[in-house]
Amino acid sequence: MSTTARRTKGALAAMAAAALTLTACSTDNSAGASSGDGGSSGGGKSLSIFWKGSESAGIEAAVAAYQEQNPDLDIKLSTADVEQYQATIRTQLSAGTAADVVFVWPARGNPASIAEIAPGGFLEDLSDRSWVENYPDPIRELTSIDGSVYLMAPAISSWGPWYNQTALDEAGLTPPSQWSEVIPFCEDAKAQGKAAYAIGSATLNANQNILFGLVPDLVYATNPDFGEQIRSGETTFSEEPGWVEAMDKFSQMNEAGCFNKDATGANQEEQNRLVATGEAVAYFGIATQLAAMESLAPDVEFRIHPFSGDDDPNTSLMVASNAGGAAVNAAAKNKDGAFDFVDFLGSPEGIAAYNGALVGTVPAIPTGEEYDDVNLVTTNEYLSDGRTVPFLDQDWPNPRIQQAMFSGVQSLLAGTGTAEDILKAMDAELG
C-alpha cells in the first residue's frame, strides 16, 4: 500500500509554528506571456529554473500550475542529483551562467547553502516579498543571513529510520523505540538473513543518515545551544559528550552487523533496492526519498518509526526542517520573471502544488491542512510538540565539516577508521 500523502482540510498552524537523489535530467515546458504581480516576464520571454532532483516532483507540479497562469512563457526546468547539483551550482553562479531561479539550501554547513552563496552577491534579497511575513520564526531564521531573507522554502521534511513495513510484519520484527532495543533488533534481523539498516555509503550524503537519527536526543536534548556553541568556537565535536556518544553508538551498530555487507561499495540506488525488496528492513533518510522507494515497490508500505538515541522517553527528538528551496539569481536574465515565479511558489497555490506532489513533506508556511497519512501524522506530532531540531549541518559554520564526516563514516564502515577519528577530522575543519 502506498504511503503517498492524502491531504484534507484542517489545522496545521500549530505544527508550522513549531516547525522549525535522482539522476540528472532536464525538462522543457515551452509556451511564453506576462507573469503575475512579481513583475512582467514579457511576451516571448523564457524563464530558467535549476533544482535538485530529489524534489523534482514538487517543482514540476509548481511549474505546471504557474504555466497555466502564464501560457506564453517558455519555462526551462533542469534538475540534477544532490552531489552533481552542489558541484555545479556555485561554478555556474560565479560564471554568470546559472538559471534565473536556483535551488539553494537554508542556513549553513552545506556548499550550496545561503551562508556560502549569498555573501558573494550571487542572490537577490527577498526580504520584502509578501510571503516572508507568513514564515514561522524558525523558518525565517533558517532562510536568512544577517537579517536578510534569500530563500523561499516551500516544504518541511522529516529525517529518520524508514521501514519496509511489509517485510517487518512478515519477519515478525518490532522496530526499536529506544537505544537499548536497537542492537537486539539488528541481531534478530540478521538471524533471518536480513540487514536491519541499509546504507549506500558510496553516495556521499548517505553517510550522514544514521547520525541524523542518533544525534538529536544525545546532543540537543541536553544541550539545545550546541549549534551556537560550535559556531562561536566555544566547543568542539570531540568535547561535546553527546557527539562522542552518538559516534560510539554508530560504531556499535557497525560492529553488531546492523548494516548491509559492503556498505561502502553500495550507492543510494542499491540501498533503496535492498529495502524495497526486503533484503534489508529499513534505511535512515529524508522523507522526500519515499517517492523513489514507492516507485520501486508500489505495493509495499513504508513507515517511519523514530527511536530515541538513549532510553529516556522524555528526550525523544526528530530531525525535521526545510531542505531548501528557491532563490533568485542576482544575474538572472529574466529577473522580473524569477521574482514572480518565487512569489507564486510562496503563495497558497504554489505551496499546495509543491507539497501535494511530494511524498512525506508538509508546508513550511501554514496552509490550514491536516493529514491522515500515518507518516505525516507522526511528523506532525513531533512538530506540534516542539520535539524537532534542524538538519545537523544547518548548525555548522562551514561545509568542510560535512565532507569530513562523510569521509570519516566511510572509513569507519570500511574498518579503516574509528569514531574518534571522525570527530577529530570534523574538529580539524572548524577553523
Coordinates of C-alpha atoms in Angstrom, one line a residue, residues 129-413:
R129 CA 8.3 39.8 -0.7
S130 CA 4.8 39.4 0.8
W131 CA 5.1 35.7 1.7
V132 CA 8.0 36.3 4.0
E133 CA 5.7 37.7 6.7
N134 CA 3.9 34.3 6.7
Y135 CA 7.1 32.4 7.7
P136 CA 7.1 30.8 11.2
D137 CA 10.0 32.3 13.1
P138 CA 12.2 29.1 12.9
I139 CA 11.9 29.0 9.1
R140 CA 12.6 32.7 8.8
E141 CA 15.8 32.2 10.8
L142 CA 16.9 29.3 8.6
T143 CA 16.3 31.3 5.4
S144 CA 18.0 34.5 6.5
I145 CA 21.6 35.6 6.6
D146 CA 22.4 38.8 8.6
G147 CA 18.7 39.6 8.8
S148 CA 18.0 39.3 5.0
V149 CA 15.9 36.6 3.5
Y150 CA 17.3 34.8 0.5
L151 CA 15.2 31.7 0.2
M152 CA 11.6 30.7 -0.5
A153 CA 11.3 27.5 1.5
P154 CA 8.2 25.6 0.4
A155 CA 8.4 22.4 2.5
I156 CA 9.5 20.8 5.7
S157 CA 10.9 17.2 5.6
S158 CA 11.5 14.8 8.5
W159 CA 14.5 12.6 8.8
G160 CA 14.6 9.2 10.5
P161 CA 14.5 5.4 10.1
W162 CA 12.1 4.3 7.4
Y163 CA 11.0 0.7 7.5
N164 CA 9.6 -1.7 4.9
Q165 CA 6.6 -2.4 7.0
T166 CA 5.6 -5.3 4.8
A167 CA 9.0 -7.0 5.4
L168 CA 8.9 -6.0 9.1
D169 CA 5.5 -7.7 9.6
E170 CA 6.4 -10.8 7.6
A171 CA 9.5 -11.3 9.7
G172 CA 7.7 -10.7 13.0
L173 CA 10.1 -7.9 13.9
T174 CA 9.2 -4.9 16.1
P175 CA 11.1 -1.7 15.3
P176 CA 13.1 -0.3 18.2
S177 CA 11.8 2.8 20.0
Q178 CA 14.9 3.4 22.2
W179 CA 18.6 2.7 22.1
S180 CA 18.6 -0.5 24.2
E181 CA 16.4 -2.2 21.6
V182 CA 18.5 -1.3 18.6
I183 CA 21.3 -3.9 18.7
P184 CA 18.8 -6.7 19.6
F185 CA 16.7 -5.6 16.6
C186 CA 19.8 -5.8 14.4
E187 CA 20.6 -9.3 15.7
D188 CA 17.0 -10.5 15.1
A189 CA 17.0 -9.2 11.6
K190 CA 20.4 -10.8 10.9
A191 CA 19.2 -14.1 12.2
Q192 CA 16.6 -14.1 9.4
G193 CA 19.2 -13.3 6.8
K194 CA 18.4 -9.6 6.5
A195 CA 20.3 -6.4 7.2
A196 CA 18.5 -4.2 9.7
Y197 CA 19.5 -1.0 8.1
A198 CA 20.8 -0.4 4.6
I199 CA 23.4 2.2 3.8
G200 CA 24.5 3.3 0.4
S201 CA 27.8 4.8 1.5
A202 CA 29.2 5.2 -2.0
T203 CA 26.7 8.1 -2.3
L204 CA 28.5 10.6 -0.1
N205 CA 25.5 12.3 1.5
A206 CA 24.1 8.9 2.6
N207 CA 26.9 8.7 5.2
Q208 CA 25.2 11.2 7.5
N209 CA 21.9 9.4 7.8
I210 CA 22.4 7.2 10.8
L211 CA 23.8 10.1 12.8
F212 CA 20.8 12.2 12.0
G213 CA 18.9 9.5 13.9
L214 CA 21.2 9.4 16.9
V215 CA 22.4 13.0 17.5
P216 CA 19.1 14.8 18.2
D217 CA 18.5 13.0 21.5
L218 CA 22.1 12.7 22.6
V219 CA 23.1 16.3 21.8
Y220 CA 20.2 18.6 21.6
A221 CA 18.0 17.2 24.3
T222 CA 20.6 18.1 26.9
N223 CA 22.4 20.9 25.1
P224 CA 20.0 22.8 22.9
D225 CA 22.5 25.6 22.4
F226 CA 25.1 23.3 20.8
G227 CA 24.7 24.9 17.3
E228 CA 25.6 28.4 18.7
Q229 CA 28.5 26.9 20.7
I230 CA 30.1 25.1 17.8
R231 CA 29.8 28.2 15.5
S232 CA 31.3 30.5 18.2
G233 CA 34.2 28.2 18.9
E234 CA 33.0 27.6 22.5
T235 CA 33.2 23.8 22.0
T236 CA 34.2 21.1 19.5
F237 CA 32.6 17.9 18.4
S238 CA 35.2 15.9 20.4
E239 CA 34.3 17.9 23.5
E240 CA 30.6 17.5 23.2
P241 CA 29.6 14.4 25.2
G242 CA 26.5 13.8 23.1
W243 CA 28.5 13.7 19.8
V244 CA 31.0 11.3 21.4
E245 CA 28.2 9.0 22.5
A246 CA 26.5 9.2 19.1
M247 CA 29.7 8.2 17.3
D248 CA 30.3 5.4 19.7
K249 CA 26.8 4.1 19.2
F250 CA 27.1 4.3 15.4
S251 CA 30.3 2.3 15.8
Q252 CA 28.5 -0.3 18.0
M253 CA 25.8 -0.7 15.3
N254 CA 28.5 -1.3 12.7
E255 CA 30.3 -3.9 14.8
A256 CA 27.0 -5.6 15.6
G257 CA 26.3 -6.1 11.9
C258 CA 23.3 -3.7 11.7
F259 CA 24.2 -2.7 8.1
N260 CA 24.4 -4.3 4.8
K261 CA 27.6 -6.1 3.7
D262 CA 29.9 -4.0 1.6
A263 CA 28.1 -0.8 2.5
T264 CA 31.0 1.3 1.2
G265 CA 30.5 -0.3 -2.3
A266 CA 26.8 0.3 -2.4
N267 CA 25.3 3.6 -3.7
Q268 CA 21.9 5.0 -2.8
E269 CA 20.2 3.1 -5.6
E270 CA 21.4 -0.1 -4.2
Q271 CA 20.4 1.0 -0.7
N272 CA 16.9 1.6 -2.0
R273 CA 16.8 -1.7 -3.8
L274 CA 17.8 -3.6 -0.7
V275 CA 15.0 -2.1 1.4
A276 CA 12.4 -2.2 -1.4
T277 CA 13.0 -6.0 -1.9
G278 CA 13.0 -6.7 1.9
E279 CA 16.7 -7.8 1.9
A280 CA 17.2 -5.0 4.3
V281 CA 14.4 -4.0 6.7
A282 CA 15.0 -0.2 6.8
Y283 CA 17.1 2.7 6.0
F284 CA 17.8 6.1 7.5
G285 CA 17.0 9.1 5.3
I286 CA 14.9 12.1 4.5
A287 CA 11.2 11.9 3.9
T288 CA 11.4 13.0 0.2
Q289 CA 13.3 9.8 -0.6
L290 CA 10.0 7.9 -0.1
A291 CA 9.0 8.8 -3.7
A292 CA 11.9 6.7 -5.0
M293 CA 11.1 3.9 -2.7
E294 CA 7.4 3.8 -3.7
S295 CA 8.3 3.7 -7.3
L296 CA 10.5 0.6 -6.7
A297 CA 7.9 -1.1 -4.6
P298 CA 4.4 0.4 -5.2
D299 CA 2.7 -2.4 -3.2
V300 CA 4.9 -2.0 -0.1
E301 CA 4.1 0.2 2.8
F302 CA 7.0 2.3 4.2
R303 CA 6.7 3.7 7.7
I304 CA 8.8 5.9 9.8
H305 CA 9.4 4.6 13.4
P306 CA 11.7 7.1 15.2
F307 CA 13.8 5.7 18.0
S308 CA 15.4 7.6 20.8
G309 CA 19.2 7.7 20.8
D310 CA 19.0 7.0 24.6
D311 CA 16.5 5.2 26.8
D312 CA 14.8 8.4 28.1
P313 CA 11.3 8.8 26.6
N314 CA 11.4 12.5 27.5
T315 CA 14.3 13.2 25.1
S316 CA 12.7 11.7 22.0
L317 CA 13.6 14.3 19.3
M318 CA 13.4 14.1 15.5
V319 CA 15.3 16.0 12.8
A320 CA 12.7 18.0 10.8
S321 CA 13.5 21.1 8.8
N322 CA 13.4 22.8 5.4
A323 CA 15.7 21.1 2.9
G324 CA 16.0 24.0 0.5
G325 CA 14.0 26.0 -2.0
A326 CA 14.0 28.9 -4.5
A327 CA 16.4 31.8 -4.7
V328 CA 16.7 34.5 -7.4
N329 CA 20.0 34.6 -9.2
A330 CA 21.3 38.2 -9.0
A331 CA 22.5 37.8 -12.6
A332 CA 19.2 36.4 -13.8
K333 CA 18.4 37.1 -17.5
N334 CA 14.7 37.3 -16.6
K335 CA 14.9 38.7 -13.1
D336 CA 11.3 40.0 -13.1
G337 CA 10.0 36.6 -14.1
A338 CA 12.2 35.0 -11.5
F339 CA 10.8 37.1 -8.7
D340 CA 7.3 36.4 -10.0
F341 CA 7.8 32.7 -10.0
V342 CA 9.3 32.7 -6.5
D343 CA 6.3 34.8 -5.3
F344 CA 4.0 32.2 -6.9
L345 CA 5.9 29.4 -5.1
G346 CA 5.3 31.2 -1.8
S347 CA 1.6 31.6 -2.4
P348 CA -1.0 29.2 -1.0
E349 CA -1.5 27.7 -4.5
G350 CA 2.2 27.3 -5.1
I351 CA 2.9 25.8 -1.6
A352 CA 0.0 23.3 -2.2
A353 CA 1.1 22.3 -5.6
Y354 CA 4.7 21.7 -4.4
N355 CA 3.9 19.7 -1.3
G356 CA 0.9 17.9 -2.9
A357 CA 3.3 16.3 -5.5
L358 CA 5.9 15.2 -3.0
V359 CA 5.8 12.3 -0.5
G360 CA 6.5 12.9 3.1
T361 CA 6.6 16.7 3.3
V362 CA 4.5 19.4 5.0
P363 CA 4.2 23.1 4.1
A364 CA 6.8 25.4 5.6
I365 CA 4.1 28.1 5.6
P366 CA 0.7 27.3 7.2
T367 CA -2.0 26.3 4.7
G368 CA -4.8 25.0 7.0
E369 CA -4.4 21.3 6.2
E370 CA -4.2 18.2 8.2
Y371 CA -3.2 14.7 7.1
D372 CA -4.4 11.1 7.5
D373 CA -1.2 9.7 6.1
V374 CA 0.4 7.9 9.0
N375 CA 3.9 9.2 8.3
L376 CA 2.8 12.8 8.1
V377 CA 0.8 12.3 11.3
T378 CA 4.0 11.2 13.1
T379 CA 5.9 14.1 11.8
N380 CA 3.1 16.5 12.7
E381 CA 3.1 15.2 16.3
Y382 CA 6.8 15.9 16.7
L383 CA 6.5 19.3 15.1
S384 CA 3.4 20.2 17.2
D385 CA 5.1 19.1 20.4
G386 CA 8.2 21.1 19.6
R387 CA 10.3 18.0 19.5
T388 CA 12.3 18.7 16.4
V389 CA 15.8 20.0 15.6
P390 CA 17.2 21.4 12.3
F391 CA 19.3 19.2 9.9
L392 CA 22.6 18.8 11.7
D393 CA 24.8 20.6 9.2
Q394 CA 22.5 23.6 9.3
D395 CA 24.1 24.4 12.6
W396 CA 27.7 24.1 11.4
P397 CA 29.9 27.0 10.5
N398 CA 31.1 25.7 7.1
P399 CA 30.6 22.8 4.6
R400 CA 34.0 21.3 5.1
I401 CA 32.8 19.7 8.3
Q402 CA 30.2 17.8 6.5
Q403 CA 32.7 16.5 4.0
A404 CA 35.0 15.4 6.8
M405 CA 32.1 13.5 8.4
F406 CA 31.2 11.8 5.1
S407 CA 34.8 10.6 4.6
G408 CA 35.1 9.5 8.2
V409 CA 32.0 7.5 8.2
Q410 CA 33.1 5.7 5.0
S411 CA 36.4 4.8 6.7
L412 CA 34.6 3.5 9.8
L413 CA 32.3 1.3 7.7

